[in-house]
Amino acid sequence: MSGATVSVAPRTEPADTSTSDHTKPQPELVGGSVMGSLRVIELQLVAFIMVFSVSGLVPILDLAFPIFTTAYLLALSRFAFPSHGRDASGSPEIFQGSKLFRLYVVVGTTVGLFLPLAYVLGGFARGDEQAVRSATPHLFLLSCQILTENVISGLSLFSPPVRALVPLLYTVRRIFVIIDWIKDVWLNKSLPANAEIKDVVWYWFGRSLAIANLVYFSINLFGFLILRFLPRAFEIYFKERDEMHSKMVEDKRSTATVVNDKSQSTDKKFD
C-alpha cells in the first residue's frame, strides 16, 4: 500500500458458493505454475524491469537497490520479524482506507507510474534522450516496488512489518532519484529562443511532472507511511504475537490439567 500500488486485489482463493451437489466444479487453469500465478500487471512490470535494466538508462546503484532490498527483507523476515505462520490470504490488509484514500492511491498511480511512462515513451518518440534518462530510474524503482509488494502480499513468509517496509524503503530511495530528475529538467535543460509551442508544452510538462512526483511521494512518506502505515503494521504484528503466546499458555494449562486429572484417577484406582 504505497500510494502508487496498482489497484489490483491480492491473490485469494475464490469463495465456495455452491449450494448443491449438482454444481459443476470449476476447471483448473492450465499453463504452468509461473504463468498461472502471475497476473497480467505483474508480467508487464517484469517486462518493464527487464527493458529498463538492459537499456543502460538506470545507474548501477539503482539496479543494485532491489537486490539489496530483497536480501534485507528476507533477513528481517528470518531474524527480526518472523511470520507467525498465518495464511497470508486469510490475514487482513494492513490498512483499509476509505473512498477518499482509494482516490489518493489512484492519483499516486497516475502521477507516479502512468504519466512518467508516457513521458518516457514521448521522449523516445521526440528523440529527447535527456527526458528518457531523467525519468527512467524512477520508473524502474517504482516497477520493482509494485512487483515486490504484489508478490510478498501472497506469501505467508513475510510478516506485516516486513511488508510495510517495502514501500517505505523504495520511497526513500525514489525521493533522492526524483530530486536528481528535478535537477536535470530544471537546471540542466533549457529551451531554445525560437522554440515552438509544442516544445514549450513538453518542456513544462516534464518540469511539472518531476515536481508533482516529489510533492506526492514526500507527503506519502512523511504523512502516511511513517505516521500511519508502519505503526499499523507493528500493531497487527504484536497483537498476533500476543494472541499466539496466550493461546500457547492456555494449551499448556489445558494439557497440565488433563495430565493431573489422569494421575489423580490412576491414584484412586490403586487405592
mmCIF file of C-alpha atoms in Angstrom:
data_model
loop_
_atom_site.group_PDB
_atom_site.id
_atom_site.type_symbol
_atom_site.label_atom_id
_atom_site.label_comp_id
_atom_site.label_asym_id
_atom_site.label_seq_id
_atom_site.Cartn_x
_atom_site.Cartn_y
_atom_site.Cartn_z
ATOM 1 C CA MET A 1 0.000 0.000 0.000
ATOM 2 C CA SER A 2 2.434 2.582 -1.199
ATOM 3 C CA GLY A 3 0.132 5.211 -2.598
ATOM 4 C CA ALA A 4 1.204 4.150 -6.064
ATOM 5 C CA THR A 5 0.333 0.485 -5.992
ATOM 6 C CA VAL A 6 -1.755 -0.568 -8.933
ATOM 7 C CA SER A 7 -5.311 -1.204 -7.816
ATOM 8 C CA VAL A 8 -5.472 -4.954 -8.052
ATOM 9 C CA ALA A 9 -6.846 -7.245 -5.406
ATOM 10 C CA PRO A 10 -4.490 -9.563 -3.542
ATOM 11 C CA ARG A 11 -4.386 -13.189 -4.506
ATOM 12 C CA THR A 12 -7.177 -15.034 -2.768
ATOM 13 C CA GLU A 13 -8.917 -18.268 -3.482
ATOM 14 C CA PRO A 14 -12.482 -17.841 -4.779
ATOM 15 C CA ALA A 15 -15.168 -18.421 -2.210
ATOM 16 C CA ASP A 16 -17.173 -21.631 -2.385
ATOM 17 C CA THR A 17 -20.667 -20.551 -3.409
ATOM 18 C CA SER A 18 -22.007 -23.945 -4.403
ATOM 19 C CA THR A 19 -25.359 -24.803 -2.847
ATOM 20 C CA SER A 20 -25.925 -28.308 -4.191
ATOM 21 C CA ASP A 21 -24.051 -31.384 -5.271
ATOM 22 C CA HIS A 22 -25.129 -30.784 -8.888
ATOM 23 C CA THR A 23 -22.878 -27.726 -9.215
ATOM 24 C CA LYS A 24 -20.075 -28.414 -11.640
ATOM 25 C CA PRO A 25 -16.546 -27.913 -10.288
ATOM 26 C CA GLN A 26 -14.559 -25.069 -11.727
ATOM 27 C CA PRO A 27 -11.947 -26.223 -14.263
ATOM 28 C CA GLU A 28 -8.327 -25.782 -13.236
ATOM 29 C CA LEU A 29 -6.149 -23.322 -15.083
ATOM 30 C CA VAL A 30 -3.519 -24.889 -17.269
ATOM 31 C CA GLY A 31 -0.393 -23.147 -18.431
ATOM 32 C CA GLY A 32 2.409 -23.581 -15.960
ATOM 33 C CA SER A 33 2.827 -22.609 -12.350
ATOM 34 C CA VAL A 34 4.603 -19.310 -13.045
ATOM 35 C CA MET A 35 2.270 -18.036 -15.744
ATOM 36 C CA GLY A 36 -0.741 -19.227 -13.771
ATOM 37 C CA SER A 37 0.298 -17.459 -10.583
ATOM 38 C CA LEU A 38 1.401 -14.133 -12.053
ATOM 39 C CA ARG A 39 -1.229 -11.648 -13.092
ATOM 40 C CA VAL A 40 -1.085 -9.612 -16.262
ATOM 41 C CA ILE A 41 0.034 -6.459 -14.482
ATOM 42 C CA GLU A 42 2.902 -8.326 -12.832
ATOM 43 C CA LEU A 43 4.050 -9.721 -16.166
ATOM 44 C CA GLN A 44 4.010 -6.188 -17.558
ATOM 45 C CA LEU A 45 6.080 -4.972 -14.615
ATOM 46 C CA VAL A 46 8.589 -7.764 -15.171
ATOM 47 C CA ALA A 47 8.820 -6.695 -18.820
ATOM 48 C CA PHE A 48 9.375 -3.042 -17.800
ATOM 49 C CA ILE A 49 12.091 -4.042 -15.330
ATOM 50 C CA MET A 50 13.909 -6.158 -17.904
ATOM 51 C CA VAL A 51 13.752 -3.421 -20.546
ATOM 52 C CA PHE A 52 14.935 -0.741 -18.125
ATOM 53 C CA SER A 53 17.732 -2.999 -16.849
ATOM 54 C CA VAL A 54 19.255 -3.669 -20.259
ATOM 55 C CA SER A 55 18.665 -0.193 -21.663
ATOM 56 C CA GLY A 56 21.662 1.331 -19.888
ATOM 57 C CA LEU A 57 19.465 4.193 -18.635
ATOM 58 C CA VAL A 58 19.421 3.070 -14.990
ATOM 59 C CA PRO A 59 22.515 3.712 -12.821
ATOM 60 C CA ILE A 60 24.285 0.752 -11.242
ATOM 61 C CA LEU A 61 23.274 1.891 -7.750
ATOM 62 C CA ASP A 62 19.584 1.798 -8.670
ATOM 63 C CA LEU A 63 19.990 -1.576 -10.384
ATOM 64 C CA ALA A 64 21.557 -2.985 -7.215
ATOM 65 C CA PHE A 65 18.988 -1.444 -4.865
ATOM 66 C CA PRO A 66 16.207 -4.042 -5.467
ATOM 67 C CA ILE A 67 18.699 -6.861 -4.909
ATOM 68 C CA PHE A 68 19.883 -5.339 -1.626
ATOM 69 C CA THR A 69 16.302 -4.619 -0.531
ATOM 70 C CA THR A 70 15.149 -8.171 -1.267
ATOM 71 C CA ALA A 71 18.066 -9.645 0.693
ATOM 72 C CA TYR A 72 17.406 -7.236 3.582
ATOM 73 C CA LEU A 73 13.690 -8.124 3.684
ATOM 74 C CA LEU A 74 14.492 -11.842 3.707
ATOM 75 C CA ALA A 75 16.907 -11.300 6.608
ATOM 76 C CA LEU A 76 14.284 -9.312 8.528
ATOM 77 C CA SER A 77 11.650 -11.977 7.947
ATOM 78 C CA ARG A 78 14.045 -14.635 9.188
ATOM 79 C CA PHE A 79 15.721 -12.989 12.186
ATOM 80 C CA ALA A 80 13.862 -9.818 13.271
ATOM 81 C CA PHE A 81 10.173 -10.151 12.394
ATOM 82 C CA PRO A 82 9.389 -13.786 11.585
ATOM 83 C CA SER A 83 5.914 -14.598 10.430
ATOM 84 C CA HIS A 84 3.540 -16.193 12.903
ATOM 85 C CA GLY A 85 2.611 -18.817 10.354
ATOM 86 C CA ARG A 86 -0.794 -17.489 9.430
ATOM 87 C CA ASP A 87 -2.016 -17.887 5.893
ATOM 88 C CA ALA A 88 -1.426 -14.585 4.080
ATOM 89 C CA SER A 89 -4.618 -14.989 2.034
ATOM 90 C CA GLY A 90 -6.647 -15.103 5.233
ATOM 91 C CA SER A 91 -4.899 -12.251 7.033
ATOM 92 C CA PRO A 92 -6.439 -8.771 6.980
ATOM 93 C CA GLU A 93 -4.970 -5.916 4.988
ATOM 94 C CA ILE A 94 -2.560 -3.730 6.934
ATOM 95 C CA PHE A 95 -4.501 -0.587 6.098
ATOM 96 C CA GLN A 96 -8.058 -0.413 4.828
ATOM 97 C CA GLY A 97 -8.865 3.092 3.670
ATOM 98 C CA SER A 98 -11.980 4.971 2.660
ATOM 99 C CA LYS A 99 -13.091 6.002 -0.815
ATOM 100 C CA LEU A 100 -11.030 9.163 -0.426
ATOM 101 C CA PHE A 101 -7.971 7.040 0.297
ATOM 102 C CA ARG A 102 -8.645 4.937 -2.805
ATOM 103 C CA LEU A 103 -8.753 8.149 -4.806
ATOM 104 C CA TYR A 104 -5.418 9.091 -3.232
ATOM 105 C CA VAL A 105 -3.969 5.753 -4.422
ATOM 106 C CA VAL A 106 -5.330 6.280 -7.940
ATOM 107 C CA VAL A 107 -3.754 9.750 -8.052
ATOM 108 C CA GLY A 108 -0.445 8.269 -6.932
ATOM 109 C CA THR A 109 -0.607 5.564 -9.589
ATOM 110 C CA THR A 110 -1.330 8.170 -12.259
ATOM 111 C CA VAL A 111 1.311 10.667 -11.145
ATOM 112 C CA GLY A 112 3.966 8.116 -10.247
ATOM 113 C CA LEU A 113 3.535 5.442 -12.922
ATOM 114 C CA PHE A 114 1.319 6.250 -15.897
ATOM 115 C CA LEU A 115 2.384 9.857 -16.566
ATOM 116 C CA PRO A 116 6.138 9.147 -16.175
ATOM 117 C CA LEU A 117 5.726 6.164 -18.502
ATOM 118 C CA ALA A 118 4.019 8.417 -21.039
ATOM 119 C CA TYR A 119 6.830 10.946 -20.544
ATOM 120 C CA VAL A 120 9.494 8.313 -21.265
ATOM 121 C CA LEU A 121 7.658 6.992 -24.322
ATOM 122 C CA GLY A 122 7.168 10.570 -25.531
ATOM 123 C CA GLY A 123 10.862 11.191 -25.017
ATOM 124 C CA PHE A 124 11.677 8.204 -27.215
ATOM 125 C CA ALA A 125 9.279 9.470 -29.897
ATOM 126 C CA ARG A 126 10.703 13.005 -29.799
ATOM 127 C CA GLY A 127 14.317 11.901 -29.560
ATOM 128 C CA ASP A 128 14.640 13.611 -26.170
ATOM 129 C CA GLU A 129 17.302 11.407 -24.582
ATOM 130 C CA GLN A 130 17.645 13.659 -21.549
ATOM 131 C CA ALA A 131 13.966 13.269 -20.673
ATOM 132 C CA VAL A 132 14.186 9.487 -21.018
ATOM 133 C CA ARG A 133 17.331 9.251 -18.928
ATOM 134 C CA SER A 134 15.904 11.523 -16.207
ATOM 135 C CA ALA A 135 12.641 9.655 -15.599
ATOM 136 C CA THR A 136 13.688 6.040 -16.227
ATOM 137 C CA PRO A 137 15.373 5.371 -12.815
ATOM 138 C CA HIS A 138 12.190 6.427 -11.009
ATOM 139 C CA LEU A 139 10.075 4.171 -13.232
ATOM 140 C CA PHE A 140 12.450 1.261 -12.727
ATOM 141 C CA LEU A 141 12.373 1.509 -8.922
ATOM 142 C CA LEU A 142 8.605 2.002 -8.814
ATOM 143 C CA SER A 143 8.070 -1.052 -11.040
ATOM 144 C CA CYS A 144 10.286 -3.110 -8.716
ATOM 145 C CA GLN A 145 8.393 -1.788 -5.705
ATOM 146 C CA ILE A 146 4.942 -2.620 -7.051
ATOM 147 C CA LEU A 147 6.060 -6.075 -8.184
ATOM 148 C CA THR A 148 7.617 -6.784 -4.776
ATOM 149 C CA GLU A 149 4.507 -5.607 -2.915
ATOM 150 C CA ASN A 150 2.210 -7.736 -5.051
ATOM 151 C CA VAL A 151 4.366 -10.859 -4.746
ATOM 152 C CA ILE A 152 5.028 -10.817 -0.996
ATOM 153 C CA SER A 153 1.402 -9.964 -0.177
ATOM 154 C CA GLY A 154 0.545 -13.534 -1.184
ATOM 155 C CA LEU A 155 3.324 -15.214 0.819
ATOM 156 C CA SER A 156 2.905 -16.166 4.480
ATOM 157 C CA LEU A 157 6.695 -15.957 4.858
ATOM 158 C CA PHE A 158 6.528 -12.168 5.339
ATOM 159 C CA SER A 159 5.017 -10.559 8.428
ATOM 160 C CA PRO A 160 3.164 -7.188 8.373
ATOM 161 C CA PRO A 161 6.228 -5.094 9.421
ATOM 162 C CA VAL A 162 8.328 -6.587 6.632
ATOM 163 C CA ARG A 163 5.565 -5.973 4.095
ATOM 164 C CA ALA A 164 5.202 -2.384 5.319
ATOM 165 C CA LEU A 165 8.914 -1.737 4.908
ATOM 166 C CA VAL A 166 8.775 -2.443 1.167
ATOM 167 C CA PRO A 167 7.073 0.833 0.134
ATOM 168 C CA LEU A 168 8.959 2.759 2.814
ATOM 169 C CA LEU A 169 12.430 1.669 1.665
ATOM 170 C CA TYR A 170 11.650 2.143 -2.011
ATOM 171 C CA THR A 171 10.006 5.525 -1.463
ATOM 172 C CA VAL A 172 13.015 6.857 0.460
ATOM 173 C CA ARG A 173 15.320 5.852 -2.381
ATOM 174 C CA ARG A 174 12.992 7.184 -5.081
ATOM 175 C CA ILE A 175 12.775 10.600 -3.454
ATOM 176 C CA PHE A 176 16.530 11.002 -3.992
ATOM 177 C CA VAL A 177 16.099 9.768 -7.574
ATOM 178 C CA ILE A 178 13.283 12.266 -8.148
ATOM 179 C CA ILE A 179 15.485 15.078 -6.810
ATOM 180 C CA ASP A 180 18.049 14.158 -9.468
ATOM 181 C CA TRP A 181 15.229 14.182 -12.017
ATOM 182 C CA ILE A 182 14.268 17.703 -10.929
ATOM 183 C CA LYS A 183 17.874 18.868 -11.247
ATOM 184 C CA ASP A 184 18.027 17.529 -14.798
ATOM 185 C CA VAL A 185 14.832 19.170 -16.050
ATOM 186 C CA TRP A 186 15.131 22.435 -14.097
ATOM 187 C CA LEU A 187 18.879 23.149 -14.136
ATOM 188 C CA ASN A 188 20.395 21.165 -17.000
ATOM 189 C CA LYS A 189 17.698 21.637 -19.608
ATOM 190 C CA SER A 190 16.745 24.859 -21.392
ATOM 191 C CA LEU A 191 14.527 25.936 -24.272
ATOM 192 C CA PRO A 192 15.881 27.469 -27.459
ATOM 193 C CA ALA A 193 14.875 31.060 -28.143
ATOM 194 C CA ASN A 194 12.700 30.115 -31.131
ATOM 195 C CA ALA A 195 11.018 27.097 -29.541
ATOM 196 C CA GLU A 196 7.652 26.012 -30.921
ATOM 197 C CA ILE A 197 4.568 25.823 -28.727
ATOM 198 C CA LYS A 198 4.665 22.000 -28.614
ATOM 199 C CA ASP A 199 8.258 22.143 -27.386
ATOM 200 C CA VAL A 200 7.287 24.625 -24.674
ATOM 201 C CA VAL A 201 4.401 22.400 -23.565
ATOM 202 C CA TRP A 202 6.678 19.337 -23.470
ATOM 203 C CA TYR A 203 9.336 21.280 -21.559
ATOM 204 C CA TRP A 204 6.930 22.382 -18.838
ATOM 205 C CA PHE A 205 5.194 19.011 -18.724
ATOM 206 C CA GLY A 206 8.492 17.390 -17.739
ATOM 207 C CA ARG A 207 9.214 20.040 -15.132
ATOM 208 C CA SER A 208 5.706 19.862 -13.619
ATOM 209 C CA LEU A 209 5.727 16.075 -13.565
ATOM 210 C CA ALA A 210 9.009 15.931 -11.656
ATOM 211 C CA ILE A 211 7.756 18.429 -9.054
ATOM 212 C CA ALA A 212 4.416 16.598 -8.743
ATOM 213 C CA ASN A 213 6.197 13.320 -8.017
ATOM 214 C CA LEU A 214 8.399 14.902 -5.378
ATOM 215 C CA VAL A 215 5.425 16.528 -3.652
ATOM 216 C CA TYR A 216 3.221 13.435 -3.769
ATOM 217 C CA PHE A 217 5.774 10.905 -2.568
ATOM 218 C CA SER A 218 7.114 13.231 0.121
ATOM 219 C CA ILE A 219 3.575 13.511 1.504
ATOM 220 C CA ASN A 220 3.157 9.776 1.088
ATOM 221 C CA LEU A 221 6.364 9.043 3.014
ATOM 222 C CA PHE A 222 6.121 11.548 5.873
ATOM 223 C CA GLY A 223 2.327 11.796 6.142
ATOM 224 C CA PHE A 224 1.190 8.228 5.570
ATOM 225 C CA LEU A 225 3.872 5.521 5.514
ATOM 226 C CA ILE A 226 5.753 6.660 8.633
ATOM 227 C CA LEU A 227 2.823 8.064 10.617
ATOM 228 C CA ARG A 228 0.074 5.538 9.864
ATOM 229 C CA PHE A 229 1.083 2.576 7.718
ATOM 230 C CA LEU A 230 4.185 1.364 9.579
ATOM 231 C CA PRO A 231 2.699 1.778 13.108
ATOM 232 C CA ARG A 232 -0.403 -0.105 11.980
ATOM 233 C CA ALA A 233 1.756 -2.961 10.678
ATOM 234 C CA PHE A 234 3.604 -3.246 14.004
ATOM 235 C CA GLU A 235 0.310 -3.082 15.905
ATOM 236 C CA ILE A 236 -1.065 -6.035 13.908
ATOM 237 C CA TYR A 237 2.176 -7.974 14.279
ATOM 238 C CA PHE A 238 2.495 -7.630 18.059
ATOM 239 C CA LYS A 239 -1.220 -8.252 18.546
ATOM 240 C CA GLU A 240 -0.925 -11.527 16.630
ATOM 241 C CA ARG A 241 2.192 -12.437 18.621
ATOM 242 C CA ASP A 242 0.431 -11.794 21.945
ATOM 243 C CA GLU A 243 -2.574 -13.825 20.823
ATOM 244 C CA MET A 244 -0.306 -16.695 19.808
ATOM 245 C CA HIS A 245 1.542 -16.622 23.137
ATOM 246 C CA SER A 246 -1.743 -16.501 25.066
ATOM 247 C CA LYS A 247 -3.016 -19.483 23.125
ATOM 248 C CA MET A 248 0.188 -21.417 23.837
ATOM 249 C CA VAL A 249 -0.153 -20.675 27.559
ATOM 250 C CA GLU A 250 -3.779 -21.815 27.536
ATOM 251 C CA ASP A 251 -2.836 -25.002 25.697
ATOM 252 C CA LYS A 252 -0.119 -25.740 28.240
ATOM 253 C CA ARG A 253 -2.542 -25.181 31.111
ATOM 254 C CA SER A 254 -5.121 -27.440 29.486
ATOM 255 C CA THR A 255 -2.523 -30.134 28.915
ATOM 256 C CA ALA A 256 -1.308 -29.876 32.525
ATOM 257 C CA THR A 257 -4.876 -30.093 33.801
ATOM 258 C CA VAL A 258 -5.561 -33.226 31.746
ATOM 259 C CA VAL A 259 -2.345 -34.848 32.969
ATOM 260 C CA ASN A 260 -3.190 -34.051 36.606
ATOM 261 C CA ASP A 261 -6.713 -35.449 36.227
ATOM 262 C CA LYS A 262 -5.364 -38.661 34.734
ATOM 263 C CA SER A 263 -2.783 -39.046 37.501
ATOM 264 C CA GLN A 264 -5.405 -38.470 40.175
ATOM 265 C CA SER A 265 -7.757 -41.016 38.650
ATOM 266 C CA THR A 266 -4.899 -43.524 38.465
ATOM 267 C CA ASP A 267 -4.061 -42.983 42.150
ATOM 268 C CA LYS A 268 -7.692 -43.530 43.132
ATOM 269 C CA LYS A 269 -7.764 -46.836 41.262
ATOM 270 C CA PHE A 270 -4.694 -48.074 43.115
ATOM 271 C CA ASP A 271 -6.195 -47.033 46.464
#
